[in-house]
XYZ file of C-alpha atoms in Angstrom:
302
model
C 24.507 10.999 34.665
C 21.120 9.644 35.714
C 21.011 7.352 38.737
C 19.652 3.806 38.643
C 16.660 4.962 40.688
C 15.493 7.425 38.050
C 12.409 6.518 36.008
C 13.090 4.694 32.729
C 12.443 7.101 29.798
C 10.061 4.893 27.823
C 9.108 7.602 25.334
C 12.781 8.205 24.617
C 13.317 4.467 24.074
C 10.385 4.366 21.640
C 11.817 7.330 19.738
C 15.275 5.751 19.589
C 13.921 2.434 18.281
C 12.209 4.376 15.490
C 15.495 6.197 14.732
C 17.234 2.821 14.448
C 14.510 1.472 12.132
C 14.246 4.526 9.909
C 17.973 5.258 9.777
C 17.710 8.941 10.662
C 16.207 11.364 13.160
C 14.308 13.146 10.371
C 12.565 10.004 9.084
C 11.889 8.818 12.632
C 10.201 12.142 13.422
C 8.013 11.778 10.318
C 7.051 8.196 11.247
C 6.171 9.243 14.798
C 4.315 12.374 13.728
C 6.678 14.458 15.876
C 9.114 17.299 15.249
C 12.757 16.614 14.515
C 13.811 18.681 17.528
C 11.622 16.682 19.929
C 13.033 13.371 18.651
C 16.565 14.774 19.002
C 15.752 15.715 22.603
C 14.503 12.201 23.292
C 17.778 10.844 21.914
C 19.756 13.120 24.227
C 17.618 12.083 27.228
C 18.208 8.387 26.528
C 21.965 8.883 26.035
C 22.058 10.751 29.351
C 20.125 7.953 31.046
C 22.356 5.182 29.632
C 25.550 7.185 30.083
C 26.874 6.600 26.573
C 26.478 7.728 22.981
C 23.941 5.868 20.861
C 24.826 7.589 17.570
C 28.061 8.881 16.100
C 29.070 11.017 13.135
C 30.644 9.167 10.210
C 31.417 11.419 7.297
C 28.214 13.246 6.434
C 25.934 10.748 8.164
C 24.953 9.831 11.710
C 25.086 6.105 12.418
C 24.351 3.925 15.423
C 27.256 3.120 17.702
C 27.945 -0.518 18.518
C 26.172 -0.024 21.858
C 23.283 1.725 20.065
C 22.774 -1.225 17.699
C 22.881 -3.691 20.593
C 20.384 -1.658 22.624
C 17.989 -1.184 19.696
C 18.049 -4.883 18.774
C 17.453 -5.858 22.401
C 14.505 -3.595 23.180
C 12.713 -3.405 19.790
C 10.790 -6.696 19.997
C 9.615 -6.294 23.629
C 8.549 -2.735 22.838
C 6.519 -3.958 19.866
C 4.845 -6.542 22.084
C 3.870 -3.879 24.602
C 2.517 -1.577 21.853
C 0.528 -4.348 20.142
C -0.990 -5.482 23.440
C -1.925 -1.945 24.425
C -3.562 -1.317 21.035
C -5.564 -4.544 21.280
C -6.801 -3.757 24.757
C -7.644 -0.168 23.813
C -9.587 -1.255 20.737
C -11.416 -3.936 22.709
C -12.818 -1.284 25.031
C -13.571 1.315 22.366
C -17.217 2.056 21.558
C -16.278 1.933 17.838
C -15.601 -1.811 17.840
C -17.620 -2.209 14.636
C -14.977 -0.411 12.562
C -12.134 -1.441 10.247
C -9.143 0.430 8.864
C -8.084 -0.708 5.385
C -4.689 0.371 4.094
C -3.856 -0.099 0.422
C -0.998 0.584 -1.975
C -3.500 0.390 -4.861
C -5.220 3.815 -5.016
C -6.917 3.258 -8.377
C -8.194 -0.144 -7.270
C -9.635 1.531 -4.167
C -11.121 4.392 -6.192
C -12.647 2.335 -8.989
C -13.695 -0.915 -7.294
C -13.314 -1.058 -3.529
C -14.847 2.210 -2.321
C -17.930 2.159 -4.629
C -18.878 -1.232 -3.130
C -18.155 -0.584 0.556
C -21.777 0.270 1.308
C -22.757 -3.263 0.305
C -20.222 -4.750 2.726
C -21.374 -2.385 5.481
C -24.992 -3.401 5.008
C -24.042 -7.092 4.912
C -22.152 -6.742 8.209
C -24.726 -4.719 10.122
C -23.412 -1.212 9.559
C -19.663 -1.675 9.982
C -17.635 1.461 9.233
C -14.660 1.010 6.884
C -11.917 3.644 6.819
C -9.633 3.567 3.760
C -6.110 4.985 3.669
C -3.691 4.860 0.756
C 0.095 4.689 0.991
C 2.872 3.396 -1.272
C 5.373 3.174 1.604
C 6.328 -0.032 3.409
C 4.090 -0.585 6.461
C 5.703 -0.393 9.894
C 4.646 -1.886 13.210
C 3.519 1.538 14.425
C 0.985 1.956 11.581
C -2.602 1.406 12.661
C -4.652 -0.691 10.250
C -6.606 -3.953 10.282
C -6.274 -4.959 6.632
C -3.627 -4.405 3.970
C -4.507 -4.684 0.278
C -1.425 -4.599 -1.885
C 0.347 -5.797 -4.974
C 3.968 -5.090 -4.153
C 4.430 -4.619 -0.399
C 5.628 -7.413 1.856
C 4.128 -8.079 5.291
C 6.458 -9.311 8.031
C 3.838 -9.413 10.785
C 1.546 -12.397 11.438
C -1.486 -12.184 9.162
C -3.951 -14.316 7.206
C -3.836 -13.614 3.488
C -5.981 -14.062 0.395
C -5.030 -13.834 -3.263
C -7.443 -11.368 -4.827
C -6.432 -11.040 -8.447
C -3.855 -12.335 -10.907
C -3.267 -9.065 -12.718
C -4.176 -8.949 -16.399
C -3.193 -5.971 -18.532
C -5.363 -4.612 -21.335
C -5.112 -1.684 -23.713
C -8.243 0.475 -23.657
C -9.551 3.551 -25.418
C -12.726 5.489 -26.021
C -15.208 3.525 -28.173
C -15.426 6.550 -30.485
C -11.773 6.074 -31.375
C -11.027 2.341 -31.085
C -14.277 0.399 -31.614
C -13.913 -2.038 -34.498
C -10.159 -1.447 -34.790
C -7.347 -3.961 -34.386
C -4.231 -3.818 -32.226
C -2.445 -1.877 -34.951
C -4.302 1.234 -33.725
C -1.531 1.658 -31.130
C 0.778 2.912 -33.907
C -1.398 5.936 -34.581
C -2.706 6.889 -31.118
C -0.519 7.919 -28.124
C -0.382 5.622 -25.086
C -0.454 7.383 -21.714
C 2.374 6.773 -19.218
C 1.710 6.030 -15.520
C 4.732 7.009 -13.440
C 3.650 5.051 -10.338
C 3.617 1.851 -12.448
C 6.608 2.165 -14.799
C 6.589 -1.634 -15.167
C 3.229 -1.858 -16.948
C 4.033 -0.531 -20.406
C 7.361 -2.404 -20.884
C 5.733 -5.636 -19.652
C 2.822 -5.223 -22.039
C 5.062 -4.316 -24.998
C 7.194 -7.436 -24.488
C 4.070 -9.601 -24.385
C 2.840 -7.996 -27.625
C 6.288 -8.473 -29.253
C 6.613 -4.716 -29.604
C 9.290 -2.157 -28.729
C 8.960 1.406 -27.480
C 9.733 2.662 -30.980
C 6.587 0.945 -32.238
C 4.233 3.180 -30.229
C 3.515 6.862 -29.747
C 4.301 7.982 -26.200
C 1.585 10.125 -24.643
C 1.186 12.311 -21.558
C 2.361 11.257 -18.100
C 0.123 10.802 -15.060
C 1.013 9.796 -11.502
C -1.742 7.202 -11.147
C -4.221 5.348 -13.309
C -7.186 7.090 -11.680
C -5.830 10.401 -13.000
C -5.352 8.975 -16.492
C -8.788 7.370 -16.796
C -10.677 10.646 -17.495
C -8.108 11.470 -20.180
C -8.546 8.193 -22.017
C -12.347 8.320 -21.648
C -12.589 11.732 -23.304
C -9.489 12.008 -25.486
C -7.933 10.405 -28.494
C -5.393 8.334 -26.592
C -4.884 4.846 -25.180
C -4.089 3.400 -21.762
C -2.544 0.073 -20.800
C -3.967 -0.732 -17.380
C -4.952 -3.614 -15.097
C -8.194 -5.030 -16.432
C -9.850 -5.039 -13.012
C -9.722 -1.243 -12.655
C -11.374 -0.626 -16.035
C -13.829 -3.535 -15.947
C -16.836 -1.469 -14.830
C -16.118 1.228 -17.438
C -15.901 -1.477 -20.116
C -19.189 -3.069 -19.031
C -20.877 0.343 -19.193
C -19.506 0.982 -22.688
C -17.396 3.965 -21.603
C -14.135 2.241 -22.537
C -13.362 -0.447 -25.070
C -10.698 -3.164 -24.816
C -8.670 -3.471 -28.002
C -8.899 -7.099 -29.185
C -5.718 -9.095 -28.659
C -4.320 -6.730 -26.035
C -4.846 -8.850 -22.906
C -1.783 -10.333 -21.164
C -0.803 -11.265 -17.580
C 1.609 -8.892 -15.835
C 2.943 -11.439 -13.350
C 1.707 -9.316 -10.413
C -0.755 -10.580 -7.803
C -3.084 -8.540 -5.593
C -3.335 -9.825 -2.035
C -5.313 -8.924 1.084
C -3.891 -9.390 4.583
C -5.974 -9.557 7.759
C -3.535 -8.518 10.477
C -3.342 -10.635 13.624
C -3.027 -7.444 15.693
C -6.412 -6.198 14.467
C -8.850 -5.305 17.219
C -11.540 -7.224 15.330
C -9.765 -10.107 13.549
C -12.917 -12.031 12.612
C -14.409 -8.975 10.922
C -11.085 -8.299 9.184
C -11.043 -11.824 7.778
C -14.671 -11.486 6.672
C -13.715 -8.300 4.821
C -10.850 -10.044 3.015
C -13.152 -12.866 1.928
C -15.664 -10.289 0.688
C -12.989 -8.440 -1.323
C -11.883 -11.735 -2.886
C -15.476 -12.378 -4.038
C -15.770 -8.792 -5.287
C -12.614 -9.125 -7.397
C -13.779 -12.405 -8.899
C -17.133 -10.876 -9.810
C -15.581 -7.703 -11.218
C -13.211 -9.353 -13.667
C -14.287 -8.748 -17.242
C -14.945 -11.870 -19.258
C -14.619 -10.818 -22.854
C -13.486 -12.786 -25.878
C -10.779 -11.008 -27.858
């Protein structure tokens, strides 16, 4: 057993807190960017230091012991405080202070609207560099980003937030196939399915007083940005958020079927994290995105 004079294994404590949060050694290793064996070794080191088991086998799963839960709950918040403070101080002294990291759970929004306009924001702000990362997973305190743009992820950390867009759904198709046609065209042309947004089509059908039997089901795509080329070039339809097709509609590449617009009940939001190394710039970015979304929304009479 380790003596009281031995150094406190801080890396092992950090690894154990991640195990407690993620619920397994495997997921903790993934979150830390480490190997499963190294995280297991950290767990063993900490158990040796504390002189007791922190996890126990229950059936086919490993779970925290009562002592393990108490220890994790006690040290997690102070550890977060230390990590946040260290990150702030490190960023403050970095030569790349004029840089932002934007994380989003909206890859098509980033692809179709955000990224094409980033150069304008950079020029407006004197050459700021904006890194964009996309993830559908729930953010954790160990993730490094200044801004979160999302529709469906909650933020537990302190942050300022802006509502960007009250999502409107529209049914679109190639002008060659749908121009001049009414909503009844959906009975003769297949509608593509987006597996990352299984809520969209049922929500839209209910609003249109239709059932799944009233439409032709088309091919499946993971994300809207993968489906857009298909609907632009093929004889098929797509029900999508209006904001991600607005530029294509303005350019005449896609056409909104009259009478197909309806709210989805979802809201896009931007969060400027308090732990950002450049909070004022992060808030300026969120205000800029809010203006961009307002400008991008298609105003078209059905």
